[in-house]
Amino acid sequence: MGRNANGQGSFEILPNKKVRMRKQCGYTSNGKPKILTVTGDTKSACIRAMKVKEDEWIKVRNTEASILVGTLAELCYRHLEYDKVHKKNFKPTAVDRRECTIRNQIEDNKYKISRLQVQSITSVDVKEHIYGLIDEQKLSASSIEKTFNVINAAFKWAVDNEYVSKNVCISIKEEIMSEIRAMTDIEDANIKKVKALSPSQIKVFEETCLIRNANNGRYKYEAGLYGLFLLYTGLRCGELCALRYSDIKEIDGKTFITIDKTRSVIKNRDEDVERKYVEHEGNTKNVKVRNLELSEIAIQILKEIKESSPFTKPDDYVVLNKNYKPTNPSKLGKCINTIYKNAKFSDTISGAHVLRKTFATQRYKAGYDVPAIATYLGDTPETVWKHYISDQESIDAGEEAGEFHYVAALK
């Protein structure tokens, strides 16, 4: 069969007696003819199938047209919406992080690239933008890398869907990643300078956590016992906030806790609810389940937490705020910072991660190997060595590292 006189396309009879129809439908973004192909039992069936395919292609072209005249941020948001629908394991926290990257590092009007249409953006524009972020010296290497990755992934998605003809990030990727690696090397050196608590600071921290009010005998700091539990378990703050009493098990005279979830705060995407942010419970950072045996001191702290709580049923949370409601890592971290402040620690000591780092450092100094510490913490040995084990300077002069058991004021 040849081409139809009315421009319907061309038809071909296949060996299996099926009919194949080919038709040009405009041009792709790279200027090449767009050829659509369908197969059916008859010519009429092919014509019907071709109409459906043409309609789909027109939608693609309309999307392409809107993307080309849109901004880079709009392209990145479109890619994000696509991933939200098609990525089964796309966590709400990951959605929030990418939105934050687009909003703050791409869409912000202070950046030239925020005002450029996608069709006019070149590799030079992207490179200048990334180097500008580096020169600002306000963002970490990982944040800048995320920005580049968001732009690169958005362009790749647009090319794969034939919305644009070229990924402008490909030619500069090696150079950009080399610059980011150099930044990372500097940051890694600085990370090692961030101190874990020394034994003497641990003692001060414990004593501060256990201060009681003179009038009623209750602990002055509602987060005091929680801070001590973090210190003696190395848990992430979100993991502790997600811990329920059903996660605590007694086996052969030993106490274990199961860590299989975390709590966080995410953007509220329910338009019918007024709250801008809501608390979310999901998998742990590395989607790993850990069954951790508690030390005697951790058991003692946990016992004190339970005795001071009016809600200890299996489904109840271990960590509660002053209103006896579950809390989140951000709020708990602020409470722990208050304890640091009243312990007269320097401003460089901030956040619950200091306690996780202290736990890892003390275990390392006591002779535990890095893989064992990593298994307990639920991270890779590389991450533990890089982020959680402080250098020798973190131990005060004349003090020896080892198991730290200063808590004596508990019941």
PDB file of N, CA and C in Angstrom, residues 223 226-231 233-244 259 261-265 280-281 284-285 290 317-320 326-337 340 350-357 377 379 388:
ATOM      1  N   ALA A 223      12.676  17.670  78.595  1.00  0.00           N
ATOM      2  CA  ALA A 223      13.420  16.851  77.637  1.00  0.00           C
ATOM      3  C   ALA A 223      14.677  16.237  78.257  1.00  0.00           C
ATOM      4  N   TYR A 226      14.900  12.457  77.947  1.00  0.00           N
ATOM      5  CA  TYR A 226      14.991  12.100  76.525  1.00  0.00           C
ATOM      6  C   TYR A 226      16.404  12.371  76.000  1.00  0.00           C
ATOM      7  N   GLY A 227      16.982  13.492  76.447  1.00  0.00           N
ATOM      8  CA  GLY A 227      18.352  13.802  76.045  1.00  0.00           C
ATOM      9  C   GLY A 227      19.324  12.750  76.537  1.00  0.00           C
ATOM     10  N   LEU A 228      19.137  12.295  77.768  1.00  0.00           N
ATOM     11  CA  LEU A 228      20.005  11.248  78.313  1.00  0.00           C
ATOM     12  C   LEU A 228      19.836   9.937  77.544  1.00  0.00           C
ATOM     13  N   PHE A 229      18.615   9.635  77.146  1.00  0.00           N
ATOM     14  CA  PHE A 229      18.375   8.402  76.401  1.00  0.00           C
ATOM     15  C   PHE A 229      19.055   8.474  75.035  1.00  0.00           C
ATOM     16  N   LEU A 230      19.015   9.637  74.394  1.00  0.00           N
ATOM     17  CA  LEU A 230      19.733   9.816  73.129  1.00  0.00           C
ATOM     18  C   LEU A 230      21.237   9.646  73.340  1.00  0.00           C
ATOM     19  N   LEU A 231      21.736  10.175  74.430  1.00  0.00           N
ATOM     20  CA  LEU A 231      23.160  10.104  74.737  1.00  0.00           C
ATOM     21  C   LEU A 231      23.626   8.663  74.892  1.00  0.00           C
ATOM     22  N   THR A 233      22.048   5.880  73.678  1.00  0.00           N
ATOM     23  CA  THR A 233      21.610   4.958  72.622  1.00  0.00           C
ATOM     24  C   THR A 233      22.106   5.369  71.242  1.00  0.00           C
ATOM     25  N   GLY A 234      22.427   6.649  71.063  1.00  0.00           N
ATOM     26  CA  GLY A 234      22.861   7.117  69.748  1.00  0.00           C
ATOM     27  C   GLY A 234      21.738   7.188  68.730  1.00  0.00           C
ATOM     28  N   LEU A 235      20.495   7.140  69.168  1.00  0.00           N
ATOM     29  CA  LEU A 235      19.368   7.200  68.234  1.00  0.00           C
ATOM     30  C   LEU A 235      19.295   8.554  67.543  1.00  0.00           C
ATOM     31  N   ARG A 236      18.735   8.545  66.349  1.00  0.00           N
ATOM     32  CA  ARG A 236      18.364   9.799  65.726  1.00  0.00           C
ATOM     33  C   ARG A 236      17.169  10.363  66.484  1.00  0.00           C
ATOM     34  N   CYS A 237      17.057  11.677  66.493  1.00  0.00           N
ATOM     35  CA  CYS A 237      15.974  12.328  67.235  1.00  0.00           C
ATOM     36  C   CYS A 237      14.605  11.872  66.717  1.00  0.00           C
ATOM     37  N   GLY A 238      14.462  11.749  65.396  1.00  0.00           N
ATOM     38  CA  GLY A 238      13.200  11.311  64.813  1.00  0.00           C
ATOM     39  C   GLY A 238      12.856   9.882  65.178  1.00  0.00           C
ATOM     40  N   GLU A 239      13.885   9.033  65.321  1.00  0.00           N
ATOM     41  CA  GLU A 239      13.652   7.644  65.720  1.00  0.00           C
ATOM     42  C   GLU A 239      13.122   7.563  67.143  1.00  0.00           C
ATOM     43  N   LEU A 240      13.673   8.394  68.021  1.00  0.00           N
ATOM     44  CA  LEU A 240      13.191   8.407  69.395  1.00  0.00           C
ATOM     45  C   LEU A 240      11.766   8.940  69.458  1.00  0.00           C
ATOM     46  N   CYS A 241      11.469   9.980  68.680  1.00  0.00           N
ATOM     47  CA  CYS A 241      10.118  10.551  68.677  1.00  0.00           C
ATOM     48  C   CYS A 241       9.077   9.547  68.177  1.00  0.00           C
ATOM     49  N   ALA A 242       9.502   8.583  67.353  1.00  0.00           N
ATOM     50  CA  ALA A 242       8.578   7.580  66.807  1.00  0.00           C
ATOM     51  C   ALA A 242       8.482   6.335  67.677  1.00  0.00           C
ATOM     52  N   LEU A 243       9.308   6.239  68.704  1.00  0.00           N
ATOM     53  CA  LEU A 243       9.353   5.034  69.536  1.00  0.00           C
ATOM     54  C   LEU A 243       8.084   4.905  70.382  1.00  0.00           C
ATOM     55  N   ARG A 244       7.480   3.715  70.349  1.00  0.00           N
ATOM     56  CA  ARG A 244       6.306   3.414  71.167  1.00  0.00           C
ATOM     57  C   ARG A 244       6.666   2.323  72.171  1.00  0.00           C
ATOM     58  N   ILE A 259      13.816  -0.342  66.206  1.00  0.00           N
ATOM     59  CA  ILE A 259      13.815   0.943  65.504  1.00  0.00           C
ATOM     60  C   ILE A 259      13.477   0.679  64.043  1.00  0.00           C
ATOM     61  N   LYS A 261      11.059   3.070  62.339  1.00  0.00           N
ATOM     62  CA  LYS A 261      10.312   4.220  61.827  1.00  0.00           C
ATOM     63  C   LYS A 261      10.894   5.507  62.399  1.00  0.00           C
ATOM     64  N   THR A 262      10.477   6.600  61.812  1.00  0.00           N
ATOM     65  CA  THR A 262      10.927   7.910  62.281  1.00  0.00           C
ATOM     66  C   THR A 262       9.786   8.905  62.131  1.00  0.00           C
ATOM     67  N   ARG A 263       9.819   9.964  62.933  1.00  0.00           N
ATOM     68  CA  ARG A 263       8.826  11.042  62.828  1.00  0.00           C
ATOM     69  C   ARG A 263       9.507  12.291  62.303  1.00  0.00           C
ATOM     70  N   SER A 264       8.777  13.031  61.499  1.00  0.00           N
ATOM     71  CA  SER A 264       9.310  14.267  60.939  1.00  0.00           C
ATOM     72  C   SER A 264       8.154  15.229  60.677  1.00  0.00           C
ATOM     73  N   VAL A 265       8.486  16.432  60.286  1.00  0.00           N
ATOM     74  CA  VAL A 265       7.488  17.437  59.934  1.00  0.00           C
ATOM     75  C   VAL A 265       7.547  17.652  58.435  1.00  0.00           C
ATOM     76  N   HIS A 280       4.702  13.645  60.331  1.00  0.00           N
ATOM     77  CA  HIS A 280       4.643  12.473  59.460  1.00  0.00           C
ATOM     78  C   HIS A 280       5.483  11.353  60.055  1.00  0.00           C
ATOM     79  N   GLU A 281       4.987  10.144  59.943  1.00  0.00           N
ATOM     80  CA  GLU A 281       5.731   8.984  60.425  1.00  0.00           C
ATOM     81  C   GLU A 281       5.997   8.048  59.253  1.00  0.00           C
ATOM     82  N   THR A 284      12.719   4.579  58.546  1.00  0.00           N
ATOM     83  CA  THR A 284      13.960   5.192  58.989  1.00  0.00           C
ATOM     84  C   THR A 284      14.747   5.695  57.790  1.00  0.00           C
ATOM     85  N   LYS A 285      15.771   6.471  58.041  1.00  0.00           N
ATOM     86  CA  LYS A 285      16.523   7.123  56.980  1.00  0.00           C
ATOM     87  C   LYS A 285      16.998   6.144  55.921  1.00  0.00           C
ATOM     88  N   ARG A 290      16.285  -2.014  63.081  1.00  0.00           N
ATOM     89  CA  ARG A 290      17.350  -2.355  64.027  1.00  0.00           C
ATOM     90  C   ARG A 290      16.723  -2.807  65.340  1.00  0.00           C
ATOM     91  N   TYR A 317       3.297   6.706  72.734  1.00  0.00           N
ATOM     92  CA  TYR A 317       4.660   7.127  72.418  1.00  0.00           C
ATOM     93  C   TYR A 317       5.482   7.278  73.693  1.00  0.00           C
ATOM     94  N   VAL A 318       6.755   6.968  73.592  1.00  0.00           N
ATOM     95  CA  VAL A 318       7.657   7.121  74.736  1.00  0.00           C
ATOM     96  C   VAL A 318       7.913   8.604  74.993  1.00  0.00           C
ATOM     97  N   VAL A 319       8.115   9.372  73.938  1.00  0.00           N
ATOM     98  CA  VAL A 319       8.407  10.805  74.065  1.00  0.00           C
ATOM     99  C   VAL A 319       7.118  11.611  73.932  1.00  0.00           C
ATOM    100  N   LEU A 320       6.818  12.380  74.966  1.00  0.00           N
ATOM    101  CA  LEU A 320       5.636  13.242  74.963  1.00  0.00           C
ATOM    102  C   LEU A 320       6.033  14.652  75.363  1.00  0.00           C
ATOM    103  N   PRO A 326       2.487  13.485  71.326  1.00  0.00           N
ATOM    104  CA  PRO A 326       3.720  13.148  70.609  1.00  0.00           C
ATOM    105  C   PRO A 326       4.370  14.410  70.057  1.00  0.00           C
ATOM    106  N   THR A 327       5.678  14.408  69.975  1.00  0.00           N
ATOM    107  CA  THR A 327       6.382  15.588  69.481  1.00  0.00           C
ATOM    108  C   THR A 327       7.176  15.230  68.231  1.00  0.00           C
ATOM    109  N   ASN A 328       7.981  16.154  67.751  1.00  0.00           N
ATOM    110  CA  ASN A 328       8.768  15.915  66.549  1.00  0.00           C
ATOM    111  C   ASN A 328      10.217  16.322  66.792  1.00  0.00           C
ATOM    112  N   PRO A 329      11.144  15.910  65.913  1.00  0.00           N
ATOM    113  CA  PRO A 329      12.569  16.173  66.126  1.00  0.00           C
ATOM    114  C   PRO A 329      12.922  17.643  66.278  1.00  0.00           C
ATOM    115  N   SER A 330      12.237  18.507  65.531  1.00  0.00           N
ATOM    116  CA  SER A 330      12.539  19.931  65.602  1.00  0.00           C
ATOM    117  C   SER A 330      12.277  20.482  66.999  1.00  0.00           C
ATOM    118  N   LYS A 331      11.119  20.156  67.545  1.00  0.00           N
ATOM    119  CA  LYS A 331      10.757  20.668  68.872  1.00  0.00           C
ATOM    120  C   LYS A 331      11.619  20.046  69.959  1.00  0.00           C
ATOM    121  N   LEU A 332      11.886  18.745  69.848  1.00  0.00           N
ATOM    122  CA  LEU A 332      12.734  18.088  70.842  1.00  0.00           C
ATOM    123  C   LEU A 332      14.152  18.644  70.777  1.00  0.00           C
ATOM    124  N   GLY A 333      14.635  18.901  69.562  1.00  0.00           N
ATOM    125  CA  GLY A 333      15.977  19.471  69.411  1.00  0.00           C
ATOM    126  C   GLY A 333      16.098  20.837  70.067  1.00  0.00           C
ATOM    127  N   LYS A 334      15.056  21.657  69.968  1.00  0.00           N
ATOM    128  CA  LYS A 334      15.078  22.973  70.606  1.00  0.00           C
ATOM    129  C   LYS A 334      15.132  22.843  72.125  1.00  0.00           C
ATOM    130  N   CYS A 335      14.396  21.854  72.643  1.00  0.00           N
ATOM    131  CA  CYS A 335      14.419  21.630  74.091  1.00  0.00           C
ATOM    132  C   CYS A 335      15.816  21.208  74.552  1.00  0.00           C
ATOM    133  N   ILE A 336      16.478  20.382  73.776  1.00  0.00           N
ATOM    134  CA  ILE A 336      17.826  19.936  74.125  1.00  0.00           C
ATOM    135  C   ILE A 336      18.817  21.091  74.028  1.00  0.00           C
ATOM    136  N   ASN A 337      18.613  21.981  73.055  1.00  0.00           N
ATOM    137  CA  ASN A 337      19.476  23.166  72.959  1.00  0.00           C
ATOM    138  C   ASN A 337      19.352  24.040  74.201  1.00  0.00           C
ATOM    139  N   TYR A 340      21.639  22.572  76.703  1.00  0.00           N
ATOM    140  CA  TYR A 340      23.031  22.952  76.394  1.00  0.00           C
ATOM    141  C   TYR A 340      23.323  24.362  76.908  1.00  0.00           C
ATOM    142  N   SER A 350      25.235  22.339  69.383  1.00  0.00           N
ATOM    143  CA  SER A 350      23.832  22.585  69.080  1.00  0.00           C
ATOM    144  C   SER A 350      23.225  21.373  68.392  1.00  0.00           C
ATOM    145  N   GLY A 351      21.997  21.058  68.747  1.00  0.00           N
ATOM    146  CA  GLY A 351      21.269  19.983  68.095  1.00  0.00           C
ATOM    147  C   GLY A 351      21.469  18.621  68.738  1.00  0.00           C
ATOM    148  N   ALA A 352      20.451  17.777  68.586  1.00  0.00           N
ATOM    149  CA  ALA A 352      20.503  16.441  69.184  1.00  0.00           C
ATOM    150  C   ALA A 352      21.568  15.560  68.556  1.00  0.00           C
ATOM    151  N   HIS A 353      22.020  15.906  67.336  1.00  0.00           N
ATOM    152  CA  HIS A 353      23.044  15.084  66.680  1.00  0.00           C
ATOM    153  C   HIS A 353      24.358  15.083  67.455  1.00  0.00           C
ATOM    154  N   VAL A 354      24.576  16.109  68.284  1.00  0.00           N
ATOM    155  CA  VAL A 354      25.773  16.129  69.136  1.00  0.00           C
ATOM    156  C   VAL A 354      25.795  14.889  70.031  1.00  0.00           C
ATOM    157  N   LEU A 355      24.630  14.490  70.497  1.00  0.00           N
ATOM    158  CA  LEU A 355      24.542  13.337  71.388  1.00  0.00           C
ATOM    159  C   LEU A 355      24.802  12.037  70.625  1.00  0.00           C
ATOM    160  N   ARG A 356      24.325  11.968  69.393  1.00  0.00           N
ATOM    161  CA  ARG A 356      24.601  10.800  68.541  1.00  0.00           C
ATOM    162  C   ARG A 356      26.090  10.700  68.246  1.00  0.00           C
ATOM    163  N   LYS A 357      26.707  11.853  67.995  1.00  0.00           N
ATOM    164  CA  LYS A 357      28.142  11.886  67.724  1.00  0.00           C
ATOM    165  C   LYS A 357      28.930  11.505  68.978  1.00  0.00           C
ATOM    166  N   LEU A 377      24.021   2.140  64.890  1.00  0.00           N
ATOM    167  CA  LEU A 377      23.444   3.448  64.557  1.00  0.00           C
ATOM    168  C   LEU A 377      22.530   3.395  63.339  1.00  0.00           C
ATOM    169  N   ASP A 379      23.693   3.150  60.057  1.00  0.00           N
ATOM    170  CA  ASP A 379      24.331   3.912  58.993  1.00  0.00           C
ATOM    171  C   ASP A 379      25.470   3.101  58.409  1.00  0.00           C
ATOM    172  N   TYR A 388      30.300  11.002  62.570  1.00  0.00           N
ATOM    173  CA  TYR A 388      29.958  10.747  63.960  1.00  0.00           C
ATOM    174  C   TYR A 388      31.119  10.459  64.895  1.00  0.00           C
TER     175      TYR A 388
END
